[in-house]
Amino acid sequence: MTDDTPFWQRKPLDEMTRAEWESLCDGCGLCCLIKFEDIDTGELIYSNIVCRHFDDQTSLCQCYDERSRKVPDCWTLTPENIHELTWLPETCAYRLLRDGENLAWWHPLVSGDQNTVHEAGIGIRHNCISEEHVHVDDWQTFFDEMTAEEEEDAPDQPDTSTGRA
């Protein structure tokens, strides 16, 4: 008799193969967004400014294997550090599984389709701007303008804030 239970439901994170671990990434791109921390509250606020290595067409890192060298503050998620990372988006498969939750219907491992993460409105593809196009001195101004626009739209639209660490 074979066990048809998906690996993510039967294996703890620290027992997954590298291929299984890597397949948990849904390709949303939220972890590639620049985040701000409110110094008064400690709240993490996601911008829509994305790392220069994020490919907006594929939602993949253009230098994935070298990302930690090219971007020193880019975190490489591992079974060893996953429990320390508080900035992971609520929709992140690593966070969900770490916290005993299951994957959402739109996750490619569940749906069988890499595009459902974007169809569900979770992915940032085509909804971000590369840090290459926003001078670091303008990040705060850019962020303030973005926040003001979201506040104007708030009564009519649900919060679709997205989230790089």
Tab-separated table of C-alpha atoms in Angstrom:
chain	number	residue	atom	x	y	z
A	1	MET	CA	0.000	0.000	0.000
A	2	THR	CA	1.373	3.425	-0.936
A	3	ASP	CA	0.946	6.604	1.033
A	4	ASP	CA	-0.607	9.263	-1.216
A	5	THR	CA	-0.240	11.945	1.455
A	6	PRO	CA	1.796	14.834	0.032
A	7	PHE	CA	5.317	15.117	1.430
A	8	TRP	CA	4.611	18.478	3.090
A	9	GLN	CA	1.831	16.877	5.147
A	10	ARG	CA	3.851	13.869	6.267
A	11	LYS	CA	7.388	15.244	6.670
A	12	PRO	CA	8.644	17.859	9.093
A	13	LEU	CA	10.566	20.710	7.448
A	14	ASP	CA	13.907	19.452	8.730
A	15	GLU	CA	13.408	16.038	7.102
A	16	MET	CA	12.653	17.284	3.592
A	17	THR	CA	15.077	16.800	0.754
A	18	ARG	CA	16.555	19.912	-0.818
A	19	ALA	CA	14.248	19.509	-3.815
A	20	GLU	CA	11.192	19.197	-1.564
A	21	TRP	CA	12.313	22.218	0.477
A	22	GLU	CA	12.837	24.335	-2.631
A	23	SER	CA	9.458	23.302	-4.078
A	24	LEU	CA	7.720	24.871	-1.076
A	25	CYS	CA	8.452	28.316	-2.481
A	26	ASP	CA	5.292	29.389	-4.293
A	27	GLY	CA	7.046	32.075	-6.355
A	28	CYS	CA	4.965	34.923	-4.937
A	29	GLY	CA	8.000	37.219	-4.581
A	30	LEU	CA	6.842	38.738	-1.288
A	31	CYS	CA	10.125	37.956	0.438
A	32	CYS	CA	11.931	39.936	-2.290
A	33	LEU	CA	10.142	43.168	-1.393
A	34	ILE	CA	11.887	45.886	0.598
A	35	LYS	CA	10.372	46.122	4.071
A	36	PHE	CA	10.367	48.990	6.528
A	37	GLU	CA	10.199	48.694	10.279
A	38	ASP	CA	8.220	51.291	12.194
A	39	ILE	CA	10.735	52.385	14.823
A	40	ASP	CA	7.951	53.310	17.254
A	41	THR	CA	5.889	50.112	17.055
A	42	GLY	CA	8.295	47.564	15.571
A	43	GLU	CA	5.626	46.803	12.937
A	44	LEU	CA	6.986	45.475	9.662
A	45	ILE	CA	5.575	47.343	6.679
A	46	TYR	CA	5.896	45.941	3.169
A	47	SER	CA	6.647	48.303	0.296
A	48	ASN	CA	6.222	47.460	-3.358
A	49	ILE	CA	9.901	48.179	-4.062
A	50	VAL	CA	11.526	44.900	-5.010
A	51	CYS	CA	15.124	43.656	-5.066
A	52	ARG	CA	17.010	44.496	-8.248
A	53	HIS	CA	17.498	40.761	-8.940
A	54	PHE	CA	13.785	39.938	-8.989
A	55	ASP	CA	12.572	39.058	-12.484
A	56	ASP	CA	9.110	40.579	-12.808
A	57	GLN	CA	8.215	38.289	-15.726
A	58	THR	CA	9.045	34.972	-14.052
A	59	SER	CA	8.753	35.979	-10.362
A	60	LEU	CA	12.141	34.370	-9.784
A	61	CYS	CA	15.479	35.621	-8.529
A	62	GLN	CA	17.864	36.174	-11.442
A	63	CYS	CA	20.843	35.143	-9.276
A	64	TYR	CA	19.234	32.619	-6.936
A	65	ASP	CA	22.336	30.494	-6.319
A	66	GLU	CA	24.495	33.580	-5.666
A	67	ARG	CA	21.893	35.767	-3.930
A	68	SER	CA	23.504	35.735	-0.481
A	69	ARG	CA	26.795	36.891	-1.954
A	70	LYS	CA	25.290	39.540	-4.237
A	71	VAL	CA	22.764	40.784	-1.675
A	72	PRO	CA	24.262	40.280	1.801
A	73	ASP	CA	20.982	41.014	3.588
A	74	CYS	CA	19.064	38.420	1.543
A	75	TRP	CA	18.103	35.546	3.790
A	76	THR	CA	18.510	31.961	2.698
A	77	LEU	CA	15.695	30.063	4.368
A	78	THR	CA	16.785	26.824	5.999
A	79	PRO	CA	15.214	24.316	8.378
A	80	GLU	CA	17.674	25.656	10.963
A	81	ASN	CA	16.645	29.326	10.753
A	82	ILE	CA	12.975	29.075	9.764
A	83	HIS	CA	11.847	29.279	13.413
A	84	GLU	CA	13.653	32.601	13.945
A	85	LEU	CA	12.238	34.461	10.970
A	86	THR	CA	9.327	36.667	11.973
A	87	TRP	CA	9.151	38.660	8.733
A	88	LEU	CA	7.852	35.870	6.520
A	89	PRO	CA	4.518	36.763	4.886
A	90	GLU	CA	1.421	35.130	6.390
A	91	THR	CA	0.875	33.261	3.115
A	92	CYS	CA	4.411	31.818	2.977
A	93	ALA	CA	4.458	28.007	2.777
A	94	TYR	CA	7.524	27.815	5.012
A	95	ARG	CA	5.757	29.860	7.691
A	96	LEU	CA	2.479	27.978	7.322
A	97	LEU	CA	4.107	24.561	7.646
A	98	ARG	CA	6.373	25.761	10.456
A	99	ASP	CA	3.261	26.896	12.334
A	100	GLY	CA	1.355	23.640	11.732
A	101	GLU	CA	-0.915	25.002	8.996
A	102	ASN	CA	-1.542	23.585	5.527
A	103	LEU	CA	-0.857	25.033	2.096
A	104	ALA	CA	-3.521	27.174	0.440
A	105	TRP	CA	-5.456	26.018	-2.629
A	106	TRP	CA	-3.468	28.379	-4.866
A	107	HIS	CA	-0.048	27.003	-3.883
A	108	PRO	CA	1.502	25.358	-6.981
A	109	LEU	CA	2.064	22.090	-5.100
A	110	VAL	CA	-1.681	21.919	-4.392
A	111	SER	CA	-3.051	23.407	-7.625
A	112	GLY	CA	-0.452	21.933	-9.974
A	113	ASP	CA	-0.172	25.334	-11.675
A	114	GLN	CA	2.589	27.940	-11.088
A	115	ASN	CA	0.196	30.756	-12.018
A	116	THR	CA	-2.467	30.218	-9.359
A	117	VAL	CA	-0.416	32.182	-6.825
A	118	HIS	CA	-0.791	35.201	-9.121
A	119	GLU	CA	-4.375	34.430	-10.109
A	120	ALA	CA	-5.244	34.436	-6.395
A	121	GLY	CA	-3.675	37.885	-6.024
A	122	ILE	CA	-0.879	36.691	-3.735
A	123	GLY	CA	2.090	37.160	-6.064
A	124	ILE	CA	3.713	40.522	-6.757
A	125	ARG	CA	4.378	39.948	-10.448
A	126	HIS	CA	3.653	43.181	-12.369
A	127	ASN	CA	2.776	44.946	-9.089
A	128	CYS	CA	6.193	46.101	-7.947
A	129	ILE	CA	8.990	48.444	-8.901
A	130	SER	CA	12.665	47.507	-8.910
A	131	GLU	CA	14.918	49.225	-6.386
A	132	GLU	CA	17.012	50.147	-9.450
A	133	HIS	CA	14.288	52.632	-10.394
A	134	VAL	CA	13.847	54.218	-6.961
A	135	HIS	CA	16.832	56.041	-5.456
A	136	VAL	CA	17.435	54.937	-1.882
A	137	ASP	CA	16.992	58.561	-0.717
A	138	ASP	CA	13.485	58.484	-2.224
A	139	TRP	CA	12.331	55.220	-0.611
A	140	GLN	CA	10.601	56.983	2.266
A	141	THR	CA	8.873	59.471	-0.036
A	142	PHE	CA	7.899	56.681	-2.400
A	143	PHE	CA	6.610	54.642	0.512
A	144	ASP	CA	4.619	57.594	1.945
A	145	GLU	CA	2.957	58.182	-1.447
A	146	MET	CA	2.146	54.491	-1.799
A	147	THR	CA	0.647	54.399	1.718
A	148	ALA	CA	-1.472	57.495	1.022
A	149	GLU	CA	-2.848	55.889	-2.150
A	150	GLU	CA	-3.712	52.703	-0.250
A	151	GLU	CA	-5.504	54.719	2.440
A	152	GLU	CA	-7.566	56.522	-0.238
A	153	ASP	CA	-8.539	53.188	-1.756
A	154	ALA	CA	-9.186	51.438	1.561
A	155	PRO	CA	-13.005	51.809	1.723
A	156	ASP	CA	-13.496	50.315	-1.742
A	157	GLN	CA	-10.717	47.740	-1.906
A	158	PRO	CA	-9.475	45.051	0.455
A	159	ASP	CA	-5.926	45.398	1.778
A	160	THR	CA	-3.630	43.778	-0.745
A	161	SER	CA	-0.364	44.821	0.892
A	162	THR	CA	2.542	42.723	-0.215
A	163	GLY	CA	5.868	41.954	1.134
A	164	ARG	CA	11.928	41.410	1.017
A	165	ALA	CA	13.883	40.892	3.948
